[in-house]
């Protein structure tokens, strides 16, 4: 599949490290609780899960930030945990506690009993949402699809929700490595099918969110996080060789060199490493996305503009930079502050592409 003909293809060109006239910018969780219109739509849906599973409303909240801001991409409104939910674990959200599952997978027998779902059937609501967004966008902007990484999904499935120390998940790696690999193998198969189907439905770029890769030691990261993601990237490229793939391992920037070797087009960065350092480590083998601390958006406008300038200077001249935060935008951000960040990127970044 060739790159889609779009009026604004800055993101796709940047992900391929092709020349752009300015730095493209989108924001993780750009459709979210910092927007009053999002909160109203979520209230209409009744819950986050009901909103995510309603293609019409999920399409609506995907488009909401694009009506406010000059962003260079839409990102599918969904959740990283749709696959475990489709496996029958029962995803729900506790107020103030984040995602949780009604059932867990903690033993070799439970891993063996877990089946890879019929992705196109069980997650049809996601692909309908993608198709609706693609139709609504027309030829204006690219659409980013995504999934959680195998290791990140595994942590939620084993722990039953978010965790500070991942004791149960790490214990499985050490005590039952065969079972851990068996679980990861099932997730690799499901995620690969899932992302291929998103591209089939209209996604122009794909992203793997490895939210908890940084919780692992270097040897465990390579074996249980990076290698499974490499297999997914290979599977995606075999079917959709021209669809750019972004891999974001939060907290694992010490692993950027091996990350740059797995075949992804771009790597996401958190704020723990500078763009200058990251660019030196990857030697321009991949594009870079990030790495502004989301708390910058709580500052005043002059400081926001100054931080944008610092980030652009840190990456330096050249192509292959996608401006973004190092994690998702937080609910307490004033939307006008995001507007100030975007205006600064538009104003300051062309200098670095001359």
XYZ file of C-alpha atoms in Angstrom:
354
model
C 0.000 0.000 0.000
C 1.527 3.311 -1.066
C 1.318 6.414 1.102
C -2.124 7.954 0.852
C -2.385 11.174 -1.173
C -3.156 13.780 1.473
C -3.265 17.554 1.468
C -1.245 17.524 4.694
C 1.211 14.630 4.647
C 3.844 16.237 6.876
C 3.622 13.479 9.479
C 4.007 10.665 6.984
C 6.976 12.372 5.320
C 8.633 13.049 8.670
C 8.184 9.439 9.784
C 9.962 8.378 6.595
C 12.665 11.047 7.213
C 11.746 12.823 4.004
C 12.033 16.625 3.662
C 9.289 18.722 5.260
C 8.797 22.462 5.287
C 8.221 22.480 9.059
C 8.081 20.015 11.944
C 4.763 18.138 12.102
C 3.014 18.022 15.456
C 0.350 15.900 17.088
C -0.247 15.241 20.781
C -0.683 11.976 22.630
C -4.210 11.868 24.125
C -5.127 14.912 22.051
C -8.737 13.707 22.274
C -9.299 13.689 25.994
C -10.414 15.097 29.302
C -8.747 18.502 28.941
C -11.444 19.337 26.345
C -14.930 20.242 27.622
C -16.520 18.829 24.465
C -14.845 15.478 25.162
C -16.210 15.429 28.713
C -19.694 16.146 27.380
C -19.472 13.327 24.839
C -18.179 10.884 27.447
C -21.091 11.814 29.716
C -23.424 11.150 26.797
C -21.853 7.709 26.288
C -22.108 6.800 29.971
C -18.569 5.508 30.503
C -15.162 5.381 28.871
C -15.679 1.801 27.691
C -19.087 2.604 26.222
C -17.594 5.639 24.477
C -14.728 3.585 23.057
C -17.111 0.900 21.781
C -19.503 3.356 20.107
C -18.016 4.047 16.630
C -20.049 7.193 16.045
C -19.047 8.779 19.357
C -15.448 7.514 19.164
C -15.190 9.125 15.735
C -16.650 12.342 17.137
C -14.094 12.636 19.953
C -11.255 11.786 17.549
C -12.267 14.774 15.428
C -12.894 17.226 18.283
C -9.287 18.435 18.749
C -8.900 18.829 14.980
C -11.725 21.373 14.986
C -9.892 23.440 17.606
C -6.242 23.088 16.678
C -4.010 22.953 13.558
C -2.763 19.430 14.285
C -1.013 17.376 11.628
C -2.685 14.037 12.390
C -5.678 12.401 13.970
C -5.188 9.461 16.313
C -7.839 6.817 16.732
C -9.805 7.206 19.953
C -9.571 3.825 21.628
C -7.590 2.148 24.392
C -4.430 0.045 24.507
C -6.315 -2.763 26.291
C -8.894 -3.693 23.663
C -7.184 -7.025 22.884
C -7.213 -8.418 26.451
C -10.829 -7.301 26.663
C -11.558 -9.235 23.456
C -9.858 -12.248 25.063
C -12.614 -12.253 27.681
C -10.842 -10.630 30.626
C -13.546 -7.998 31.158
C -12.098 -4.480 30.916
C -13.550 -1.833 33.207
C -12.415 1.445 34.749
C -12.436 2.369 38.434
C -12.676 6.087 39.135
C -9.237 7.310 40.115
C -7.621 3.882 39.634
C -7.460 3.478 35.868
C -8.155 0.316 33.866
C -8.833 -2.998 35.560
C -9.777 -6.529 34.488
C -12.404 -8.788 36.022
C -10.207 -11.840 35.339
C -6.442 -12.306 35.331
C -3.932 -14.635 33.648
C -1.284 -15.729 36.134
C -0.490 -19.428 35.752
C 0.770 -21.642 32.925
C -2.638 -23.324 32.798
C -4.426 -19.985 32.490
C -2.033 -18.944 29.734
C -2.628 -22.226 27.886
C -6.399 -21.782 28.138
C -6.305 -18.271 26.703
C -7.326 -18.105 23.058
C -6.365 -15.562 20.427
C -9.718 -13.985 19.548
C -11.212 -13.550 16.110
C -9.841 -10.030 15.819
C -12.033 -8.818 12.953
C -15.180 -10.015 14.723
C -14.420 -9.234 18.367
C -12.914 -5.818 17.630
C -15.137 -4.829 14.721
C -16.160 -1.665 16.583
C -12.550 -0.436 16.336
C -12.357 -0.985 12.587
C -15.737 0.675 12.076
C -14.433 3.661 14.041
C -11.288 3.780 11.882
C -13.387 3.674 8.709
C -15.674 6.456 9.978
C -12.720 8.673 10.898
C -11.036 8.028 7.558
C -14.210 9.012 5.718
C -14.627 12.145 7.834
C -11.001 13.194 7.306
C -11.181 12.712 3.556
C -7.836 13.678 2.048
C -7.028 16.241 4.750
C -4.852 14.521 7.369
C -3.316 11.145 8.219
C -4.880 8.860 10.817
C -2.759 7.034 13.394
C -3.863 3.612 14.635
C -2.324 1.928 17.660
C -2.115 -0.915 20.140
C -0.439 -1.613 23.426
C 2.753 -3.649 23.181
C 2.795 -7.343 24.176
C 4.707 -6.733 27.412
C 2.484 -3.812 28.419
C -0.701 -5.796 27.751
C 0.780 -8.713 29.679
C 1.359 -6.544 32.757
C -2.310 -5.569 32.906
C -3.475 -9.132 32.238
C -1.290 -10.606 34.985
C -1.629 -7.814 37.551
C -5.324 -7.216 36.888
C -4.721 -3.501 36.411
C -1.992 -0.911 36.686
C 0.892 -1.550 39.078
C 3.776 0.270 40.735
C 6.183 -2.652 40.862
C 4.806 -5.305 38.446
C 5.667 -8.043 40.953
C 3.292 -10.652 39.536
C 4.232 -9.974 35.908
C 7.966 -9.976 36.611
C 7.609 -13.091 38.739
C 6.095 -14.867 35.738
C 9.120 -13.879 33.627
C 11.544 -15.310 36.185
C 9.586 -18.311 37.491
C 7.701 -19.417 34.377
C 9.547 -18.002 31.342
C 7.970 -20.576 29.016
C 4.497 -19.490 30.089
C 5.495 -15.837 29.715
C 6.715 -16.479 26.180
C 3.548 -18.427 25.376
C 1.419 -15.488 26.536
C 3.547 -12.997 24.606
C 3.334 -15.185 21.488
C -0.458 -15.061 21.631
C -0.344 -11.300 22.077
C 2.101 -10.877 19.178
C -0.279 -12.793 16.907
C -3.321 -10.803 18.066
C -1.644 -7.378 17.927
C -0.211 -8.023 14.460
C -3.644 -8.973 13.126
C -5.200 -6.015 14.932
C -2.845 -3.410 13.487
C -2.996 -4.883 9.988
C -6.788 -4.632 10.183
C -6.540 -0.996 11.318
C -4.377 -0.227 8.283
C -6.831 -2.113 6.070
C -9.642 0.057 7.473
C -7.814 3.325 6.770
C -5.052 4.008 9.301
C -2.072 5.731 7.659
C 0.471 5.123 10.434
C 0.623 2.662 13.321
C 2.001 3.007 16.839
C 2.962 0.528 19.549
C 2.645 1.912 23.074
C 5.102 0.059 25.295
C 4.041 1.969 28.377
C 5.880 -0.227 30.858
C 9.012 -1.234 28.929
C 11.077 0.915 31.275
C 10.096 -1.301 34.225
C 12.313 -4.123 32.936
C 16.042 -4.669 33.315
C 18.021 -4.465 30.073
C 18.181 -8.267 29.483
C 14.492 -8.730 30.276
C 13.553 -5.762 28.112
C 15.339 -7.202 25.095
C 13.828 -10.658 25.549
C 10.304 -9.935 26.709
C 9.518 -6.478 25.306
C 11.688 -5.538 22.336
C 11.854 -8.903 20.588
C 8.043 -9.362 20.595
C 7.652 -5.836 19.203
C 10.203 -6.608 16.493
C 8.103 -9.579 15.407
C 5.031 -7.353 15.195
C 6.877 -4.746 13.123
C 8.092 -7.486 10.776
C 4.547 -8.822 10.437
C 3.163 -5.369 9.678
C 5.844 -4.571 7.129
C 5.234 -7.876 5.347
C 1.633 -6.807 4.636
C 1.830 -2.988 4.645
C 5.458 -2.117 3.855
C 4.717 1.571 3.259
C 2.720 2.222 6.447
C 5.042 3.917 8.963
C 5.381 2.276 12.381
C 6.222 4.166 15.593
C 7.469 2.338 18.694
C 7.298 4.132 22.053
C 8.909 2.450 25.060
C 8.418 4.829 27.968
C 11.370 4.908 30.332
C 13.549 2.681 28.135
C 15.644 5.306 26.374
C 18.824 3.434 27.367
C 17.678 0.859 24.800
C 17.375 3.289 21.874
C 20.202 1.694 19.890
C 18.655 -1.806 19.790
C 15.214 -0.227 19.348
C 16.433 1.518 16.199
C 17.344 -1.867 14.718
C 13.923 -3.594 14.805
C 12.568 -2.130 11.570
C 10.304 0.609 12.968
C 10.269 3.937 11.140
C 10.220 6.098 14.265
C 10.821 5.929 17.992
C 8.848 7.849 20.588
C 10.761 9.523 23.415
C 9.821 10.470 26.946
C 11.368 13.509 28.647
C 14.182 11.529 30.287
C 16.497 12.002 27.319
C 17.163 14.986 25.079
C 16.434 14.886 21.385
C 20.099 15.673 20.765
C 21.219 12.631 22.768
C 18.609 10.389 21.170
C 19.506 11.506 17.666
C 23.160 10.683 18.326
C 22.224 7.225 19.615
C 20.022 6.277 16.661
C 22.337 7.892 14.076
C 19.391 9.008 11.921
C 18.349 5.395 11.284
C 14.839 6.285 12.447
C 12.694 9.363 12.949
C 12.173 10.634 16.502
C 8.926 11.689 18.163
C 8.606 13.577 21.441
C 9.862 14.454 24.092
C 8.229 17.455 25.815
C 7.226 16.949 29.451
C 3.403 17.303 29.510
C 3.785 19.556 32.571
C 5.226 22.223 30.249
C 1.622 22.880 29.196
C 0.901 24.036 32.742
C 3.396 26.890 32.332
C 2.621 30.349 30.955
C 2.733 31.022 27.222
C 6.226 32.577 27.085
C 7.686 29.543 28.879
C 5.787 27.167 26.557
C 7.262 28.953 23.541
C 10.729 28.811 25.095
C 10.414 25.057 25.685
C 9.315 24.526 22.082
C 12.396 26.413 20.904
C 14.653 24.331 23.167
C 13.207 21.090 21.801
C 13.634 22.195 18.194
C 17.194 23.294 18.880
C 17.929 20.012 20.623
C 16.914 18.000 17.558
C 18.663 20.501 15.324
C 18.443 21.001 11.598
C 17.185 18.266 9.345
C 14.210 16.021 8.887
C 12.707 13.127 10.799
C 11.368 14.946 13.878
C 7.732 14.708 14.941
C 6.887 17.220 17.656
C 4.957 15.652 20.526
C 4.832 15.265 24.262
C 6.784 12.575 26.101
C 3.480 11.162 27.363
C -0.206 12.008 27.140
C -1.619 15.481 27.725
C -3.069 15.723 31.241
C -6.685 16.624 32.092
C -5.719 19.812 33.944
C -4.242 21.530 30.865
C -5.910 24.709 29.606
C -6.717 24.039 25.920
C -5.390 27.513 25.065
C -1.961 26.412 26.271
C -1.950 23.592 23.745
C -2.864 26.187 21.139
C 0.165 28.227 22.222
C 2.463 25.200 21.847
C 1.144 24.455 18.366
C 1.517 28.088 17.298
C 5.134 28.064 18.490
C 5.901 24.889 16.523
C 4.360 26.395 13.389
C 6.249 29.650 13.873
C 9.676 28.387 14.942
C 10.181 25.052 13.209
C 10.506 26.136 9.523
C 13.957 27.568 10.356
C 15.189 24.039 11.114
C 14.106 22.715 7.710
C 15.880 25.260 5.520
